Amino acid sequence: MSDFSAPSREQQFLLRHVAGLHELPIALDADLVDAIVEGAADIAENAFAPLDRVGDTVKPRWADGRVTMPPGFCDAYAAYVEGGWGSLAGDTAYGGQGLPFSLMMVANENLFAASLGFSICFSLTTGAIEALEAHGSDAQKRTWLPRLMTGEWSGTMNLTEPQAGSDVGALRTVATPADDGLYRIRGQKIFISFGEHDLTGNIVHLVLARTPDSAAGTRGISLFLVPKYRLDAEGRPTIDNDVRCVSIEHKLGLNGSPTCVMAYGDRGECYGELIGEEHGGMRAMFTMINNARLNVANQGVGVAERARQKAAAFARDRVQSARADGSSGGKPVAIVGHPDVRRMLMRMNALTQGARALLYYAAGQVDRANAGAPEARARLELMTPLAKSFCTDVACEVSSLAIQVHGGIGFIEETGVAQHYRDARILPIYEGTNGIQAADLVGRKLARDGGAELSRLIGEIRGEAGDEATLIALCGEVERVAAWMLAADVNDRLAGSQPFQTMVSVLVAGWLMARQLRVARIGAEEGDVFVGAKISAARFFLDCLVSEALGLAASATMGAAPLYALDEDMLLF
């Protein structure tokens, strides 16, 4: 057993009242949903969570181009495959179970919370599956999807190169036409999570590369399927494909995940298949990226939940100092009784629940869009940068507060709480930094329709807000700042994009917390701890966090001039 307990009742509550699982046009047996939620809790608590510290301390080992995972990882991964957890939302035509995306997010949240570094492996496979489903040929789908969906094989996403980080258009990996419609791949990629490991019999790399004489920038990029092993005539992965892991990175956190430097075609014998159209790589990439951004949001919720639980348990056990108001009779009490510790715990609880609500709402839009609702697609596009940025910022804040609750002992690695802070710190960076999410929000998302989708969202929030004065006030401030953004020049918009993104995120999360508050009050039973905790968390979010977001309007409309008040050289002093 581990110190992690999956928040199953919270998840079931949100599936109904936020994701709207029961409203989807598919027949879902309630017992099946409960079994999935409970089963995901079981594998997370008992198979994955005990490996979290192992991954952080023992770490994957690289030698001669091969990566060996720490003890216990292969057995836990085999249990994941045997349980069918990777195929929950997959297309039934290729061995998937065809269940809602929202249910997959529940399972993934628990696994991310249990062992984030380890669980990144299957989240990347999900992105590869979606890219193949959307852009692959029928032959590619038949060949690769069944074993990716089961988890028998894993997938990766290869974008970044040493000279090309967020500027994807600067990549130099080359794909040269060869025989049989294949391409010879040559180049190097960095920051490739689980680019090499010993968990599966094959690794399917999706690699961005340039064909000869392609246009400069992103217009000349294509996407290729490049397996670690090519398949023989019987479909077995037996042919070495000249794919090599050159090294793995030494990192601040996520030590259970091998972050690889990958070399393709050093011997000139690396072959890949074009996915989709030539020069259509960016479109295919964004299929992976959009999936990955919601997965990263889910990682943020998982880390926050794990850190929150650890801090709450410590605060109940750690006895220190009498109550300042004299109510403990001068005797020391558990620190959970002190106001500042209680403030931190309440903040952690409210932030984690608000982030989870925002994520599950976005997941519900995925399910509605998959069911053919066009309005859900527009709402999902607006929600994606919000979920990715807010949930990952929350992970950093909550894991930092968890260390603060522990005090000095939290700074000591043996307590394990510092790991969550180290693991969380990458989340606002990868799969598009949160600054890129903010630029996307005020650029593509807001400007594309003149703010129409945001206005529709605000109208829905006002319609449900009732007498929540701070929520109504934040609606007005978001409207005002959005209008300013639409009229501002690009530098001024970007200068205020981060605080504006936070305002909108808190507005949506606050709306969803207010909804939960109403539902909880209606169904409240005396002594129900879950309902009491839900009401207190929602109230704290609305009274404290929504009020804080109101104060961000000044920063959002500050403009770019103050950022350039100093010359570049003066910033060094």
Coordinates of C-alpha atoms in Angstrom, one line a residue:
M1 CA 0.0 0.0 0.0
S2 CA 1.1 3.6 -0.6
D3 CA 0.3 7.0 0.9
F4 CA -1.9 7.8 -2.1
S5 CA -5.7 7.4 -2.2
A6 CA -7.5 8.0 -5.4
P7 CA -10.3 10.7 -5.1
S8 CA -12.9 8.3 -6.6
R9 CA -16.0 10.0 -5.2
E10 CA -14.9 13.4 -6.3
Q11 CA -14.2 12.0 -9.8
Q12 CA -17.7 10.3 -10.0
F13 CA -19.3 13.6 -8.9
L14 CA -17.5 15.6 -11.6
L15 CA -18.2 13.0 -14.3
R16 CA -21.9 13.6 -13.8
H17 CA -22.1 17.3 -12.8
V18 CA -19.2 18.8 -14.8
A19 CA -18.2 16.4 -17.6
G20 CA -21.9 15.5 -18.2
L21 CA -21.1 11.9 -18.8
H22 CA -24.8 10.8 -18.5
E23 CA -25.8 13.3 -21.2
L24 CA -23.8 11.7 -24.0
P25 CA -25.7 10.0 -26.8
I26 CA -24.3 6.6 -25.9
A27 CA -25.6 4.0 -23.5
L28 CA -23.3 3.8 -20.5
D29 CA -24.0 1.3 -17.7
A30 CA -23.6 2.9 -14.3
D31 CA -22.0 -0.2 -12.9
L32 CA -19.4 -0.2 -15.7
V33 CA -18.5 3.5 -15.0
D34 CA -18.1 2.6 -11.3
A35 CA -16.0 -0.4 -12.1
I36 CA -13.7 1.7 -14.2
V37 CA -13.3 4.4 -11.6
E38 CA -12.7 1.8 -8.9
G39 CA -10.3 -0.3 -11.0
A40 CA -8.3 2.8 -11.9
A41 CA -8.0 3.6 -8.2
D42 CA -6.8 0.1 -7.5
I43 CA -4.0 -0.1 -10.1
A44 CA -2.9 3.4 -9.2
E45 CA -2.8 2.9 -5.5
N46 CA -1.3 -0.6 -5.5
A47 CA 0.8 -1.0 -8.6
F48 CA 2.0 2.5 -9.6
A49 CA 2.2 4.5 -6.4
P50 CA 4.8 2.3 -4.7
L51 CA 7.1 3.0 -7.7
D52 CA 7.0 6.7 -7.5
R53 CA 10.0 7.0 -5.1
V54 CA 11.8 4.2 -6.9
G55 CA 11.7 6.1 -10.2
D56 CA 12.9 9.2 -8.5
T57 CA 15.8 7.6 -6.7
V58 CA 16.9 4.6 -8.7
K59 CA 16.0 6.1 -12.1
P60 CA 16.2 4.6 -15.5
R61 CA 19.7 3.5 -16.6
W62 CA 21.3 4.1 -20.0
A63 CA 24.1 1.9 -21.4
D64 CA 25.2 1.3 -25.0
G65 CA 22.1 2.9 -26.5
R66 CA 19.6 1.0 -24.4
V67 CA 17.6 2.1 -21.4
T68 CA 16.7 -0.2 -18.5
M69 CA 13.8 0.9 -16.3
P70 CA 13.9 0.6 -12.5
P71 CA 12.8 -2.6 -10.6
G72 CA 9.1 -3.1 -10.7
F73 CA 8.3 -0.9 -13.7
C74 CA 8.0 -3.8 -16.2
D75 CA 5.6 -5.7 -14.0
A76 CA 3.4 -2.6 -13.3
Y77 CA 3.4 -1.8 -17.0
A78 CA 2.3 -5.4 -17.8
A79 CA -0.6 -5.0 -15.3
Y80 CA -1.6 -1.8 -17.1
V81 CA -1.7 -3.6 -20.5
E82 CA -3.4 -6.6 -19.1
G83 CA -6.1 -4.4 -17.5
G84 CA -6.9 -2.8 -20.9
W85 CA -6.3 0.7 -19.5
G86 CA -4.6 2.0 -22.6
S87 CA -7.6 1.1 -24.9
L88 CA -10.4 2.7 -22.9
A89 CA -11.3 5.4 -25.4
G90 CA -9.8 3.7 -28.5
D91 CA -11.6 3.0 -31.7
T92 CA -13.3 -0.4 -31.5
A93 CA -12.2 -1.1 -35.1
Y94 CA -8.6 -1.5 -33.9
G95 CA -9.1 -3.1 -30.5
G96 CA -10.2 -0.1 -28.4
Q97 CA -13.1 -0.1 -26.1
G98 CA -14.9 2.9 -27.5
L99 CA -15.6 4.5 -24.1
P100 CA -15.8 8.3 -23.5
F101 CA -12.6 10.3 -23.3
S102 CA -13.7 11.6 -19.9
L103 CA -13.4 8.1 -18.4
M104 CA -9.9 7.7 -19.8
M105 CA -9.0 11.0 -18.1
V106 CA -10.2 9.7 -14.7
A107 CA -7.9 6.6 -15.1
N108 CA -5.0 8.7 -16.3
E109 CA -5.4 11.2 -13.4
N110 CA -5.0 8.5 -10.9
L111 CA -2.0 7.0 -12.6
F112 CA -0.3 10.5 -13.0
A113 CA -0.9 11.1 -9.3
A114 CA 0.5 7.7 -8.4
S115 CA 3.7 8.0 -10.4
L116 CA 3.9 10.9 -12.8
G117 CA 7.3 10.1 -14.3
F118 CA 6.3 6.5 -15.1
S119 CA 2.8 7.3 -16.4
I120 CA 4.1 9.7 -19.0
C121 CA 4.9 6.7 -21.2
F122 CA 1.3 5.8 -22.0
S123 CA 0.1 9.4 -22.3
L124 CA 2.5 9.8 -25.2
T125 CA 1.2 6.6 -26.8
T126 CA -2.3 8.2 -26.7
G127 CA -1.1 11.1 -28.7
A128 CA 0.5 8.8 -31.3
I129 CA -2.7 6.9 -31.5
E130 CA -4.8 10.1 -32.2
A131 CA -2.4 11.3 -34.9
L132 CA -2.6 7.9 -36.7
E133 CA -6.4 7.8 -36.3
A134 CA -6.7 11.3 -37.8
H135 CA -4.0 11.2 -40.5
G136 CA -2.8 7.7 -41.1
S137 CA -3.6 5.5 -44.1
D138 CA -5.9 2.5 -43.7
A139 CA -2.8 0.2 -44.0
Q140 CA -1.0 2.2 -41.3
K141 CA -4.0 2.0 -38.9
R142 CA -4.3 -1.8 -39.4
T143 CA -0.6 -2.3 -38.8
W144 CA 0.2 -0.1 -35.9
L145 CA -3.0 0.9 -34.0
P146 CA -4.0 -2.5 -32.5
R147 CA -0.7 -2.9 -30.6
L148 CA -0.4 0.7 -29.7
M149 CA -3.9 0.7 -28.2
T150 CA -3.3 -2.3 -26.1
G151 CA 0.0 -0.8 -24.9
E152 CA 1.9 -3.8 -26.3
W153 CA 3.9 -1.1 -28.2
S154 CA 4.5 2.4 -27.0
G155 CA 4.6 5.7 -29.0
T156 CA 6.5 8.9 -28.9
M157 CA 6.4 12.4 -30.3
N158 CA 9.7 13.8 -31.8
L159 CA 9.6 17.5 -32.4
T160 CA 12.4 19.2 -30.6
E161 CA 16.0 19.5 -31.9
P162 CA 19.0 21.2 -30.3
Q163 CA 18.5 24.4 -32.4
A164 CA 14.7 24.2 -32.6
G165 CA 12.7 24.4 -29.4
S166 CA 9.4 26.2 -29.6
D167 CA 10.5 27.4 -33.0
V168 CA 9.5 24.1 -34.7
G169 CA 10.1 25.6 -38.2
A170 CA 13.9 25.6 -37.5
L171 CA 14.2 21.8 -37.4
R172 CA 16.7 20.1 -39.7
T173 CA 15.9 16.4 -39.7
V174 CA 15.7 15.2 -43.3
A175 CA 13.5 12.5 -44.9
T176 CA 14.7 11.4 -48.4
P177 CA 12.5 9.3 -50.6
A178 CA 13.6 5.6 -50.8
D179 CA 12.1 2.4 -52.3
D180 CA 8.6 1.1 -51.7
G181 CA 7.3 4.5 -50.7
L182 CA 9.5 4.7 -47.6
Y183 CA 11.8 7.6 -46.6
R184 CA 15.3 7.5 -45.3
I185 CA 15.3 9.5 -42.0
R186 CA 18.4 11.3 -40.8
G187 CA 18.7 13.7 -37.9
Q188 CA 18.7 14.1 -34.1
K189 CA 15.9 14.9 -31.6
I190 CA 16.1 15.9 -28.0
F191 CA 13.8 15.8 -25.0
I192 CA 12.1 12.7 -26.2
S193 CA 10.2 11.2 -23.2
F194 CA 10.4 7.3 -23.2
G195 CA 12.3 7.4 -26.5
E196 CA 14.0 4.3 -25.4
H197 CA 13.0 1.8 -22.6
D198 CA 12.5 -1.9 -22.0
L199 CA 8.8 -1.9 -21.2
T200 CA 7.5 -2.9 -24.7
G201 CA 8.6 -4.9 -27.7
N202 CA 8.6 -1.9 -30.0
I203 CA 8.6 1.9 -29.8
V204 CA 6.7 3.8 -32.6
H205 CA 8.3 7.2 -33.0
L206 CA 6.3 9.9 -34.8
V207 CA 9.1 12.2 -36.2
L208 CA 8.8 15.7 -37.8
A209 CA 11.2 16.0 -40.7
R210 CA 11.8 17.9 -44.0
T211 CA 11.7 16.3 -47.4
P212 CA 14.3 17.5 -50.0
D213 CA 13.6 21.0 -51.4
S214 CA 10.8 21.7 -49.0
A215 CA 9.8 25.2 -48.1
A216 CA 11.5 26.9 -45.2
G217 CA 9.7 27.2 -41.9
T218 CA 6.8 25.2 -40.7
R219 CA 5.3 24.9 -44.3
G220 CA 8.0 22.4 -45.3
I221 CA 7.5 20.0 -42.5
S222 CA 6.1 16.4 -42.8
L223 CA 5.3 13.7 -40.2
F224 CA 6.8 10.2 -40.4
L225 CA 6.2 7.0 -38.6
V226 CA 9.7 5.6 -37.6
P227 CA 9.6 2.4 -35.5
K228 CA 12.5 1.3 -33.4
Y229 CA 12.2 -2.1 -35.2
R230 CA 10.7 -2.5 -38.6
L231 CA 8.3 -5.4 -39.1
D232 CA 9.2 -8.6 -41.0
A233 CA 6.9 -10.5 -43.4
E234 CA 4.9 -11.9 -40.4
G235 CA 4.4 -8.5 -38.8
R236 CA 7.0 -9.1 -36.1
P237 CA 9.3 -6.3 -34.9
T238 CA 12.6 -8.0 -35.8
I239 CA 14.4 -5.6 -38.2
D240 CA 16.7 -3.0 -36.5
N241 CA 15.8 0.4 -37.9
D242 CA 19.0 2.4 -37.1
V243 CA 17.3 4.3 -34.3
R244 CA 19.5 4.9 -31.3
C245 CA 19.3 6.6 -28.0
V246 CA 22.5 8.6 -27.6
S247 CA 22.0 9.5 -24.0
I248 CA 19.4 10.4 -21.4
E249 CA 19.1 13.7 -19.6
H250 CA 19.9 14.4 -15.9
K251 CA 16.9 16.5 -14.7
L252 CA 15.4 18.4 -11.9
G253 CA 12.4 16.1 -11.7
L254 CA 10.5 13.4 -13.6
N255 CA 13.3 11.1 -12.9
G256 CA 11.2 8.0 -13.5
S257 CA 10.9 9.1 -17.1
P258 CA 13.9 8.6 -19.4
T259 CA 14.2 11.8 -21.4
C260 CA 16.2 10.8 -24.5
V261 CA 18.5 12.2 -27.1
M262 CA 17.5 10.2 -30.2
A263 CA 19.7 9.7 -33.3
Y264 CA 18.0 8.6 -36.6
G265 CA 20.0 7.1 -39.5
D266 CA 23.6 7.4 -38.3
R267 CA 24.3 4.3 -40.6
G268 CA 21.9 5.5 -43.3
E269 CA 19.5 2.6 -42.6
C270 CA 16.6 4.4 -40.8
Y271 CA 13.3 4.2 -42.7
G272 CA 10.0 5.9 -42.0
E273 CA 6.5 6.1 -43.5
L274 CA 4.9 9.4 -44.4
I275 CA 1.8 10.1 -42.3
G276 CA -0.8 12.1 -44.1
E277 CA 0.2 14.5 -46.9
E278 CA 3.7 15.7 -47.6
H279 CA 4.2 19.0 -45.9
G280 CA 1.2 18.3 -43.7
G281 CA 3.3 17.7 -40.6
M282 CA 2.2 20.7 -38.6
R283 CA -1.5 19.8 -39.0
A284 CA -0.8 16.3 -37.9
M285 CA 1.5 17.5 -35.1
F286 CA -1.3 19.7 -33.7
T287 CA -3.5 16.6 -33.4
M288 CA -0.9 15.2 -31.1
I289 CA -0.2 18.5 -29.3
N290 CA -3.9 19.2 -28.5
N291 CA -4.2 15.8 -27.0
A292 CA -0.9 16.2 -25.2
R293 CA -2.0 19.6 -23.7
L294 CA -5.0 18.1 -22.0
N295 CA -2.9 15.2 -20.8
V296 CA -0.4 17.6 -19.3
A297 CA -3.3 19.4 -17.6
N298 CA -4.3 16.1 -16.2
Q299 CA -0.7 15.5 -15.0
G300 CA -1.0 18.9 -13.2
V301 CA -4.2 17.8 -11.4
G302 CA -2.6 14.4 -10.5
V303 CA 0.5 16.0 -9.0
A304 CA -1.6 18.6 -7.1
E305 CA -3.8 15.9 -5.6
R306 CA -0.8 13.8 -4.5
A307 CA 1.0 16.8 -2.9
R308 CA -2.3 17.9 -1.3
Q309 CA -2.9 14.6 0.3
K310 CA 0.7 14.4 1.6
A311 CA 0.5 17.8 3.2
A312 CA -2.9 17.2 4.8
A313 CA -1.7 13.9 6.3
F314 CA 1.4 15.6 7.7
A315 CA -0.6 18.5 9.1
R316 CA -2.8 16.2 11.0
D317 CA 0.1 14.3 12.6
R318 CA 2.6 17.0 13.3
V319 CA 2.1 18.5 16.8
Q320 CA 3.6 21.9 17.5
S321 CA 2.7 24.9 19.5
A322 CA -0.5 25.8 21.4
R323 CA -3.4 27.5 19.7
A324 CA -2.9 31.3 19.6
D325 CA -6.4 31.9 20.9
G326 CA -5.8 29.8 24.0
S327 CA -8.5 27.2 23.1
S328 CA -6.0 24.3 23.5
G329 CA -5.3 25.2 27.1
G330 CA -1.6 25.9 26.4
K331 CA -1.0 22.4 25.1
P332 CA 0.6 21.9 21.7
V333 CA -1.8 20.8 18.9
A334 CA -1.5 19.3 15.4
I335 CA -0.5 22.1 13.1
V336 CA -3.7 21.7 11.1
G337 CA -5.3 23.7 13.9
H338 CA -3.2 26.8 13.3
P339 CA -4.8 29.4 11.0
D340 CA -1.9 29.9 8.5
V341 CA -1.5 26.1 8.0
R342 CA -5.3 25.8 7.6
R343 CA -5.2 28.7 5.0
M344 CA -2.6 26.8 3.0
L345 CA -4.5 23.5 3.2
M346 CA -7.8 25.2 2.2
R347 CA -6.1 26.9 -0.7
M348 CA -4.5 23.7 -1.9
N349 CA -7.8 21.9 -1.7
A350 CA -9.8 24.6 -3.6
L351 CA -7.1 25.0 -6.3
T352 CA -6.9 21.3 -6.9
Q353 CA -10.7 20.9 -7.1
G354 CA -11.0 23.9 -9.4
A355 CA -8.3 22.7 -11.7
R356 CA -9.9 19.2 -11.8
A357 CA -13.3 20.8 -12.6
L358 CA -11.8 22.8 -15.5
L359 CA -10.1 19.7 -16.9
Y360 CA -13.2 17.5 -16.7
Y361 CA -15.3 20.2 -18.3
A362 CA -12.8 20.2 -21.2
A363 CA -12.9 16.4 -21.4
G364 CA -16.7 16.6 -21.6
Q365 CA -16.3 18.9 -24.6
V366 CA -14.0 16.3 -26.3
D367 CA -16.8 13.7 -25.8
R368 CA -19.4 16.0 -27.2
A369 CA -17.2 17.0 -30.2
N370 CA -16.6 13.3 -30.9
A371 CA -20.4 12.8 -30.8
G372 CA -20.8 15.4 -33.6
A373 CA -21.6 18.6 -31.7
P374 CA -19.9 21.5 -33.6
E375 CA -20.4 23.9 -30.7
A376 CA -18.4 21.6 -28.5
R377 CA -15.4 21.8 -30.8
A378 CA -15.3 25.6 -30.6
R379 CA -15.7 25.4 -26.8
L380 CA -12.9 22.8 -26.6
E381 CA -10.5 25.0 -28.6
L382 CA -11.1 27.8 -26.1
M383 CA -10.7 25.4 -23.1
T384 CA -7.5 23.7 -24.1
P385 CA -5.0 26.6 -23.4
L386 CA -6.9 27.4 -20.2
A387 CA -6.8 23.8 -18.9
K388 CA -3.1 23.3 -19.8
S389 CA -2.0 26.6 -18.2
F390 CA -4.2 26.7 -15.1
C391 CA -3.8 23.0 -14.1
T392 CA -0.1 23.1 -14.5
D393 CA 0.3 26.5 -12.6
V394 CA -1.9 25.0 -9.9
A395 CA 0.4 21.9 -9.7
C396 CA 3.4 24.2 -9.1
E397 CA 1.6 26.3 -6.4
V398 CA 0.1 23.3 -4.6
S399 CA 3.3 21.3 -4.6
S400 CA 5.2 24.3 -3.3
L401 CA 2.6 24.9 -0.6
A402 CA 2.9 21.2 0.4
I403 CA 6.6 21.8 1.1
Q404 CA 5.7 24.9 3.1
V405 CA 3.2 23.0 5.2
H406 CA 5.9 20.5 6.1
G407 CA 8.3 23.3 7.1
G408 CA 12.0 22.5 7.1
I409 CA 11.5 18.8 6.9
G410 CA 9.8 19.3 3.6
F411 CA 13.1 20.6 2.2
I412 CA 14.7 17.2 3.0
E413 CA 14.4 14.7 0.2
E414 CA 13.7 11.7 2.4
T415 CA 10.2 13.0 3.2
G416 CA 9.3 12.7 -0.5
V417 CA 7.3 15.9 -0.7
A418 CA 10.0 17.8 -2.6
Q419 CA 9.7 15.3 -5.5
H420 CA 6.2 16.5 -6.3
Y421 CA 7.5 20.1 -6.6
R422 CA 10.4 19.0 -8.8
D423 CA 8.1 16.9 -11.0
A424 CA 5.6 19.6 -11.3
R425 CA 8.0 22.3 -12.5
I426 CA 8.3 20.9 -16.1
L427 CA 4.5 21.0 -16.6
P428 CA 4.2 24.7 -17.4
I429 CA 7.0 24.3 -19.9
Y430 CA 6.5 21.3 -22.1
E431 CA 3.9 20.7 -24.8
G432 CA 3.8 24.4 -25.4
T433 CA 4.8 26.7 -22.5
N434 CA 2.1 28.5 -20.6
G435 CA 3.3 31.7 -22.3
I436 CA 2.6 30.1 -25.6
Q437 CA -0.9 29.0 -24.3
A438 CA -1.6 32.6 -23.4
A439 CA -0.4 33.9 -26.8
D440 CA -2.7 31.3 -28.4
L441 CA -5.6 32.5 -26.3
V442 CA -5.3 36.2 -27.1
G443 CA -4.1 35.5 -30.7
R444 CA -5.9 32.6 -32.4
K445 CA -8.7 31.9 -30.0
L446 CA -9.9 35.4 -29.2
A447 CA -9.1 37.2 -32.4
R448 CA -10.4 34.4 -34.7
D449 CA -14.0 35.1 -34.0
G450 CA -13.8 38.5 -32.4
G451 CA -14.4 37.0 -29.0
A452 CA -17.7 35.4 -29.9
E453 CA -17.1 32.1 -28.3
L454 CA -15.8 33.8 -25.1
S455 CA -18.9 35.9 -25.1
R456 CA -21.1 32.8 -25.4
L457 CA -19.2 31.3 -22.4
I458 CA -19.6 34.4 -20.3
G459 CA -23.4 34.4 -21.1
E460 CA -23.7 30.8 -19.8
I461 CA -21.8 31.6 -16.7
R462 CA -24.0 34.7 -16.0
G463 CA -27.0 32.5 -16.5
E464 CA -25.9 30.1 -13.7
A465 CA -24.1 32.6 -11.4
G466 CA -27.2 33.4 -9.3
D467 CA -26.2 35.7 -6.5
E468 CA -22.5 34.9 -6.6
A469 CA -21.4 38.6 -6.7
T470 CA -17.6 38.0 -7.2
L471 CA -18.3 35.6 -10.1
I472 CA -20.6 38.1 -11.8
A473 CA -18.0 40.8 -11.2
L474 CA -15.3 38.7 -12.8
C475 CA -17.5 38.1 -15.8
G476 CA -17.6 41.9 -16.3
E477 CA -13.8 42.3 -15.9
V478 CA -13.1 39.5 -18.4
E479 CA -15.4 41.1 -20.9
R480 CA -13.8 44.5 -20.4
V481 CA -10.2 43.1 -20.8
A482 CA -11.2 41.0 -23.8
A483 CA -12.5 44.1 -25.6
W484 CA -9.2 45.8 -24.7
M485 CA -7.2 42.9 -26.1
L486 CA -9.2 42.9 -29.4
A487 CA -8.4 46.6 -29.9
A488 CA -4.7 46.5 -28.7
D489 CA -1.6 46.0 -30.9
V490 CA 0.2 42.6 -30.7
N491 CA 2.8 43.6 -28.2
D492 CA 0.3 45.0 -25.8
R493 CA -1.9 41.9 -26.1
L494 CA 1.0 39.6 -25.5
A495 CA 2.3 41.6 -22.5
G496 CA -1.0 41.1 -20.7
S497 CA -1.8 37.6 -22.0
Q498 CA -0.7 35.6 -19.0
P499 CA -2.8 37.5 -16.4
F500 CA -5.8 37.5 -18.8
Q501 CA -5.4 33.8 -19.3
T502 CA -5.5 33.3 -15.5
M503 CA -8.6 35.5 -15.2
V504 CA -10.5 33.5 -17.8
S505 CA -9.3 30.2 -16.2
V506 CA -10.4 31.2 -12.8
L507 CA -13.7 32.4 -14.1
V508 CA -14.5 29.0 -15.7
A509 CA -13.3 27.1 -12.7
G510 CA -15.3 29.4 -10.4
W511 CA -18.4 28.8 -12.5
L512 CA -17.9 25.0 -12.2
M513 CA -17.3 25.2 -8.5
A514 CA -20.4 27.3 -8.0
R515 CA -22.3 24.6 -9.9
Q516 CA -20.9 21.9 -7.6
L517 CA -21.8 24.0 -4.6
R518 CA -25.5 24.2 -5.6
V519 CA -25.6 20.4 -6.3
A520 CA -23.9 19.6 -3.0
R521 CA -26.3 21.7 -1.0
I522 CA -29.3 20.1 -2.6
G523 CA -28.1 16.6 -1.9
A524 CA -26.5 17.3 1.5
E525 CA -27.0 14.8 4.2
E526 CA -26.0 15.5 7.8
G527 CA -22.6 14.1 8.6
D528 CA -21.6 13.5 4.9
V529 CA -17.9 14.4 5.0
F530 CA -17.6 14.6 1.2
V531 CA -20.4 17.1 0.8
G532 CA -19.1 19.2 3.7
A533 CA -15.7 19.3 2.1
K534 CA -17.1 20.1 -1.3
I535 CA -19.1 23.0 0.0
S536 CA -16.1 24.5 1.9
A537 CA -13.8 24.1 -1.1
A538 CA -16.2 25.7 -3.5
R539 CA -16.9 28.6 -1.0
F540 CA -13.2 29.2 -0.6
F541 CA -12.6 29.3 -4.3
L542 CA -15.5 31.7 -4.9
D543 CA -14.7 34.0 -2.0
C544 CA -10.9 34.0 -2.2
L545 CA -9.6 32.9 -5.6
V546 CA -12.2 34.6 -7.8
S547 CA -11.6 37.8 -5.8
E548 CA -7.9 37.5 -6.4
A549 CA -8.5 37.1 -10.2
L550 CA -10.4 40.4 -10.2
G551 CA -7.2 42.1 -9.3
L552 CA -5.4 40.9 -12.4
A553 CA -7.2 43.2 -14.8
A554 CA -4.7 46.0 -14.3
S555 CA -1.7 43.7 -15.2
A556 CA -3.7 42.4 -18.2
T557 CA -4.2 45.9 -19.6
M558 CA -0.8 47.3 -18.6
G559 CA 0.5 47.2 -22.2
A560 CA 4.1 46.4 -23.3
A561 CA 5.7 49.8 -22.6
P562 CA 6.7 49.0 -18.9
L563 CA 8.3 45.8 -20.1
Y564 CA 10.7 47.7 -22.3
A565 CA 11.4 50.6 -20.0
L566 CA 15.0 49.3 -19.6
D567 CA 17.5 48.6 -22.3
E568 CA 18.5 45.0 -22.7
D569 CA 21.9 45.6 -21.2
M570 CA 20.4 47.3 -18.1
L571 CA 18.5 44.1 -17.3
L572 CA 21.8 42.5 -16.3
F573 CA 22.1 44.9 -13.3

